[in-house]
Amino acid sequence: MKRTTFLLLMSALSAGQAFAGPTYIDVGASGQTPGGQGSTPMLGGDLDTFTSVFTQLSFFADTTTTQYDTNGNAISDVGDRFIDTGTASITDLLPPLGDDEGLGFLSEITIAWTGLLGRLTSNLMPVASNFVQNFIYDSDNTSLSFYFQGDAAGVLGAPNGSFGSSVGASDNTGFTDGQKVLEIAIKGGEGSNTFDSLGQFISGSSLLMGEITYALDNFWWFDNGDNIPGTAGDKDFHDLLGMAIPITLKSRIDQNTEQVVTDLSGAGLAGPLGFGNELFKIHSTYDGSMDFTVPEPGTLALLGLGLVLIPTIRRSILGKRLV
């Protein structure tokens, strides 16, 4: 895919040339069924394996961001590298649905990523009474992988994905145990973090760009607009791998209820080759939501081939508290 795709895609999004695409999931395509019950109704459910049509996926996530002193000047500034690792669990389909096929109870969808690389592109800049620092993501270094587990053993309330007791992703387990249903190769991105006058993280915003390189056949679907799963004209993600389709992710953190922990235990340790020594880690726990978006035909013509995503993320995961 041409590198110009990133700029075109950002321009198309900012120009408002995209609209939300109602989506649904057919869990039966995985060969698994929630609770191991086949087509037998569970807890008053229906006989099919379709969820209702939804517009968003809400998620809960743990992330660890490691900031390095690439420039060797003992502070975080232009050119310094960082690495993100994280796991997430889909918690709900939005708006609230009558049929979610037991998501979060009889089945689960999890997300995992490692080695999401980036670098700072600006020093702290005063904006009103706060300070802003910008960054970019590297291209072709990692993927976001989505997994489905339909509890074939019929043991209720026992998902594989388990968040550990600590903030951050270091002690999370089981998030890659299910069947892979979607994979998104990261192709770059950019963002910024805002701090108060004391260097405390306030908020973060980023734009990731990627390409969907795998989608399980018949699992993820775009609805044709009739709000009824499984009807003619619905589009399978797997069959659209040759088209450009942005996917938007958003998340927010409430500093009063979520957790952001600065970890200096590894400060001074050598990082990967060319990264310099570690400055600090930021461990984050937060929730958010994910939209699937279909561009207008004119935007598709601009973008050309390659199924892509655009996650716009507002979260604490990338916030770096100054030290």
Coordinates of C-alpha atoms in Angstrom, one line a residue:
M1 CA 0.0 0.0 0.0
K2 CA 1.4 3.4 -0.9
R3 CA 2.6 5.6 1.9
T4 CA 0.5 8.4 0.6
T5 CA -2.6 6.5 1.7
F6 CA -2.0 7.7 5.3
L7 CA -2.2 11.4 4.3
L8 CA -5.2 10.9 2.0
L9 CA -7.0 8.9 4.7
M10 CA -6.5 11.6 7.3
S11 CA -7.6 14.3 4.9
A12 CA -10.7 12.3 4.0
L13 CA -11.6 11.8 7.6
S14 CA -11.1 15.4 8.5
A15 CA -13.2 16.5 5.6
G16 CA -16.1 14.5 6.9
Q17 CA -16.2 12.1 4.0
A18 CA -17.0 9.0 6.1
F19 CA -20.1 7.7 7.8
A20 CA -20.7 5.1 10.4
G21 CA -21.3 1.6 9.2
P22 CA -23.7 -0.5 11.3
T23 CA -22.1 -3.9 12.0
Y24 CA -23.0 -7.3 13.4
I25 CA -21.2 -10.6 14.3
D26 CA -22.0 -14.2 13.4
V27 CA -20.3 -16.1 16.2
G28 CA -21.3 -19.4 14.4
A29 CA -18.7 -18.7 11.8
S30 CA -16.0 -19.5 14.4
G31 CA -17.3 -23.1 14.7
Q32 CA -17.9 -22.3 18.4
T33 CA -21.1 -21.5 20.1
P34 CA -21.6 -19.6 23.4
G35 CA -21.9 -21.9 26.3
G36 CA -21.3 -25.0 24.1
Q37 CA -25.1 -25.1 23.5
G38 CA -25.2 -25.3 19.7
S39 CA -28.4 -23.8 18.5
T40 CA -30.3 -24.4 21.7
P41 CA -31.6 -21.2 23.2
M42 CA -29.6 -20.0 26.2
L43 CA -31.2 -17.9 28.9
G44 CA -34.1 -17.0 26.7
G45 CA -31.9 -16.3 23.7
D46 CA -32.8 -17.0 20.0
L47 CA -31.9 -19.9 17.8
D48 CA -29.4 -18.2 15.5
T49 CA -25.8 -17.2 16.1
F50 CA -26.1 -13.5 15.0
T51 CA -25.8 -10.6 17.3
S52 CA -28.1 -7.7 16.8
V53 CA -26.8 -4.8 14.6
F54 CA -24.6 -2.4 16.5
T55 CA -22.6 0.7 15.8
Q56 CA -19.9 0.5 18.6
L57 CA -17.9 -2.0 20.6
S58 CA -17.1 -0.9 24.1
F59 CA -13.9 -2.2 25.7
F60 CA -11.8 -2.3 28.8
A61 CA -8.0 -2.2 28.5
D62 CA -4.7 -2.4 30.3
T63 CA -1.6 -0.9 28.7
T64 CA 2.1 -0.4 29.5
T65 CA 4.0 2.3 27.7
T66 CA 7.8 2.3 28.1
Q67 CA 9.6 5.7 27.4
Y68 CA 13.3 5.7 26.4
D69 CA 16.0 8.3 26.6
T70 CA 17.1 7.9 23.0
N71 CA 18.8 11.3 22.9
G72 CA 20.7 10.6 26.1
N73 CA 19.9 13.8 27.9
A74 CA 17.9 12.3 30.8
I75 CA 14.5 13.9 29.8
S76 CA 11.8 13.0 27.3
D77 CA 12.1 15.2 24.2
V78 CA 12.2 15.2 20.4
G79 CA 13.4 11.9 19.0
D80 CA 13.0 9.8 22.1
R81 CA 11.3 6.4 21.4
F82 CA 8.5 4.5 23.2
I83 CA 7.0 1.1 23.1
D84 CA 3.3 0.2 23.8
T85 CA 2.1 -3.3 24.9
G86 CA -1.5 -4.0 25.8
T87 CA -4.6 -6.2 26.1
A88 CA -8.3 -5.4 25.9
S89 CA -11.6 -7.1 26.3
I90 CA -14.8 -6.2 24.5
T91 CA -17.4 -5.5 27.2
D92 CA -20.5 -4.6 25.3
L93 CA -22.1 -3.9 21.9
L94 CA -23.6 -0.4 21.7
P95 CA -26.3 0.8 21.7
P96 CA -27.4 -1.8 24.2
L97 CA -28.8 -4.8 22.3
G98 CA -31.4 -7.5 22.7
D99 CA -29.0 -10.1 21.4
D100 CA -25.3 -10.1 22.1
E101 CA -24.8 -13.9 21.9
G102 CA -23.6 -14.0 25.6
L103 CA -20.7 -11.6 25.1
G104 CA -18.8 -11.2 28.4
F105 CA -20.7 -14.1 30.0
L106 CA -20.9 -17.1 27.6
S107 CA -18.4 -15.8 25.1
E108 CA -15.6 -13.2 24.8
I109 CA -13.7 -11.1 22.2
T110 CA -10.2 -10.0 23.3
I111 CA -7.5 -7.8 21.7
A112 CA -3.8 -8.0 22.2
W113 CA -0.8 -6.1 20.8
T114 CA 3.0 -5.9 21.6
G115 CA 5.8 -3.7 20.2
L116 CA 3.7 -0.7 19.1
L117 CA 6.6 1.7 18.5
G118 CA 6.7 5.4 18.2
R119 CA 8.8 8.6 18.9
L120 CA 8.3 12.0 20.3
T121 CA 8.3 14.8 17.6
S122 CA 8.1 17.9 19.8
N123 CA 9.2 19.2 23.1
L124 CA 6.6 20.5 25.6
M125 CA 4.8 23.5 24.1
P126 CA 2.7 25.9 26.3
V127 CA -1.0 25.9 25.4
A128 CA -3.1 28.1 27.6
S129 CA -2.1 27.0 31.2
N130 CA -1.0 23.5 30.0
F131 CA 1.7 21.9 28.0
V132 CA 1.4 19.6 24.9
Q133 CA 3.9 17.1 23.5
N134 CA 3.4 15.4 20.0
F135 CA 4.5 12.0 18.8
I136 CA 4.2 9.6 15.9
Y137 CA 3.9 5.9 15.5
D138 CA 6.2 3.7 13.4
S139 CA 5.0 1.8 10.3
D140 CA 5.0 -1.9 9.8
N141 CA 6.1 -2.9 13.3
T142 CA 3.1 -4.7 15.0
S143 CA -0.5 -5.7 14.6
L144 CA -3.7 -5.6 16.7
S145 CA -5.1 -9.1 17.0
F146 CA -8.7 -9.9 17.9
Y147 CA -9.7 -13.3 19.3
F148 CA -13.1 -15.0 19.9
Q149 CA -13.7 -17.6 22.6
G150 CA -17.1 -19.3 22.7
D151 CA -16.7 -21.4 25.8
A152 CA -17.2 -24.7 24.0
A153 CA -16.9 -26.6 27.3
G154 CA -20.1 -24.9 28.5
V155 CA -18.5 -23.6 31.7
L156 CA -20.4 -20.3 32.2
G157 CA -18.7 -17.2 33.4
A158 CA -15.1 -18.4 32.8
P159 CA -13.5 -16.3 30.1
N160 CA -9.9 -16.9 29.1
G161 CA -8.8 -13.3 29.2
S162 CA -7.9 -12.3 32.7
F163 CA -6.7 -8.9 33.9
G164 CA -4.1 -9.2 36.6
S165 CA -4.2 -7.4 39.9
S166 CA -1.8 -4.7 38.9
V167 CA -2.4 -1.7 36.6
G168 CA -1.0 -2.2 33.1
A169 CA -0.5 -5.2 30.9
S170 CA 2.4 -7.1 32.6
D171 CA 0.3 -9.6 34.5
N172 CA -2.6 -10.1 32.1
T173 CA -3.2 -13.7 30.8
G174 CA -5.3 -15.6 28.3
F175 CA -6.0 -12.8 25.8
T176 CA -4.7 -14.8 22.8
D177 CA -6.2 -18.1 23.8
G178 CA -9.3 -17.9 21.5
Q179 CA -9.7 -18.2 17.8
K180 CA -8.2 -15.3 15.8
V181 CA -11.0 -13.4 14.0
L182 CA -9.4 -10.1 12.9
E183 CA -5.8 -8.8 12.5
I184 CA -4.9 -5.2 11.8
A185 CA -1.3 -4.3 10.7
I186 CA -0.3 -0.8 12.0
K187 CA 0.9 1.5 9.3
G188 CA 1.7 4.6 11.2
G189 CA -0.1 7.4 13.0
E190 CA 0.4 10.5 15.2
G191 CA -0.9 12.1 18.3
S192 CA -0.3 14.4 21.3
N193 CA -0.4 14.4 25.1
T194 CA -1.5 17.2 27.4
F195 CA 0.1 17.9 30.8
D196 CA -0.7 20.4 33.5
S197 CA 1.8 23.0 34.8
L198 CA 3.1 20.4 37.3
G199 CA 3.8 17.8 34.6
Q200 CA 0.7 15.6 35.5
F201 CA -0.9 13.9 32.5
I202 CA -4.3 15.3 31.6
S203 CA -5.3 13.7 28.3
G204 CA -4.0 12.1 25.1
S205 CA -5.3 11.9 21.5
S206 CA -3.9 9.8 18.7
L207 CA -4.6 8.8 15.1
L208 CA -3.5 5.3 14.1
M209 CA -3.6 4.0 10.6
G210 CA -3.5 0.3 9.7
E211 CA -4.5 -2.3 7.2
I212 CA -6.8 -5.3 8.0
T213 CA -4.8 -8.2 6.9
Y214 CA -7.0 -11.0 8.1
A215 CA -10.8 -11.4 8.8
L216 CA -12.4 -14.7 9.6
D217 CA -14.7 -15.6 6.8
N218 CA -18.4 -14.8 7.6
F219 CA -17.6 -13.5 11.2
W220 CA -17.6 -9.7 10.9
W221 CA -20.4 -8.1 8.8
F222 CA -21.5 -4.6 7.7
D223 CA -25.3 -4.4 7.7
N224 CA -27.1 -3.3 4.5
G225 CA -29.1 -0.7 6.4
D226 CA -32.2 -2.8 7.1
N227 CA -31.0 -3.5 10.7
I228 CA -31.6 -7.2 10.2
P229 CA -28.6 -9.6 10.4
G230 CA -28.2 -12.2 7.7
T231 CA -30.1 -10.5 4.8
A232 CA -29.1 -10.0 1.2
G233 CA -26.7 -7.1 0.6
D234 CA -24.8 -7.4 3.9
K235 CA -21.0 -7.3 3.4
D236 CA -18.6 -9.7 5.0
F237 CA -15.3 -8.1 6.1
H238 CA -13.5 -11.1 4.6
D239 CA -14.9 -10.3 1.2
L240 CA -13.9 -6.6 1.4
L241 CA -10.2 -7.1 1.9
G242 CA -9.5 -5.3 -1.3
M243 CA -11.3 -2.1 -0.3
A244 CA -10.4 0.8 1.9
I245 CA -12.6 0.9 5.0
P246 CA -11.7 3.1 8.0
I247 CA -12.4 1.9 11.5
T248 CA -12.4 4.4 14.3
L249 CA -11.5 3.7 18.0
K250 CA -12.2 6.2 20.8
S251 CA -11.5 5.9 24.5
R252 CA -11.7 8.2 27.4
I253 CA -10.3 8.1 30.9
D254 CA -11.7 9.6 34.0
Q255 CA -8.8 10.4 36.2
N256 CA -11.0 10.0 39.3
T257 CA -11.9 6.4 38.6
E258 CA -9.3 5.0 36.2
Q259 CA -5.7 4.4 37.0
V260 CA -2.4 5.7 35.7
V261 CA 0.8 4.6 37.4
T262 CA 4.3 5.9 36.8
D263 CA 6.9 3.2 37.2
L264 CA 10.6 4.1 37.7
S265 CA 11.8 0.6 38.6
G266 CA 13.5 0.1 35.2
A267 CA 14.9 3.6 34.9
G268 CA 18.5 3.5 33.5
L269 CA 18.2 0.0 32.1
A270 CA 19.4 -0.5 28.5
G271 CA 16.5 -0.5 26.0
P272 CA 16.4 -2.1 22.5
L273 CA 19.3 -1.3 20.1
G274 CA 19.1 2.3 19.2
F275 CA 16.4 3.2 21.8
G276 CA 18.7 4.3 24.6
N277 CA 18.1 3.6 28.3
E278 CA 14.7 3.5 29.9
L279 CA 13.3 6.7 31.4
F280 CA 10.1 5.3 32.9
K281 CA 7.0 3.2 32.3
I282 CA 3.4 4.3 32.3
H283 CA 0.9 1.6 33.3
S284 CA -2.8 2.5 32.4
T285 CA -6.2 1.0 33.0
Y286 CA -9.1 2.6 31.0
D287 CA -12.2 1.9 28.9
G288 CA -13.4 3.2 25.6
S289 CA -15.3 2.4 22.4
M290 CA -14.7 1.3 18.8
D291 CA -16.6 2.4 15.7
F292 CA -16.5 0.7 12.3
T293 CA -16.8 3.3 9.5
V294 CA -17.5 3.0 5.8
P295 CA -16.2 5.8 3.5
E296 CA -18.2 7.3 0.8
P297 CA -17.5 6.1 -2.8
G298 CA -15.5 9.2 -3.7
T299 CA -13.2 8.6 -0.7
L300 CA -12.8 4.9 -1.7
A301 CA -11.6 6.1 -5.2
L302 CA -9.0 8.3 -3.6
L303 CA -7.7 5.7 -1.3
G304 CA -7.4 2.8 -3.7
L305 CA -6.8 -0.7 -2.6
G306 CA -6.1 -2.0 0.9
L307 CA -8.6 -2.6 3.7
V308 CA -7.5 -0.1 6.4
L309 CA -8.5 1.3 9.7
I310 CA -8.2 4.6 11.4
P311 CA -8.3 4.5 15.2
T312 CA -8.8 7.9 16.8
I313 CA -7.8 7.2 20.4
R314 CA -8.3 9.5 23.4
R315 CA -6.8 7.7 26.4
S316 CA -4.2 7.7 29.1
I317 CA -2.2 4.8 27.7
L318 CA 0.1 7.2 25.8
G319 CA 0.2 9.8 28.5
K320 CA 3.7 10.2 29.8
R321 CA 4.1 11.9 33.2
L322 CA 7.2 14.1 33.3
V323 CA 10.1 13.0 35.5

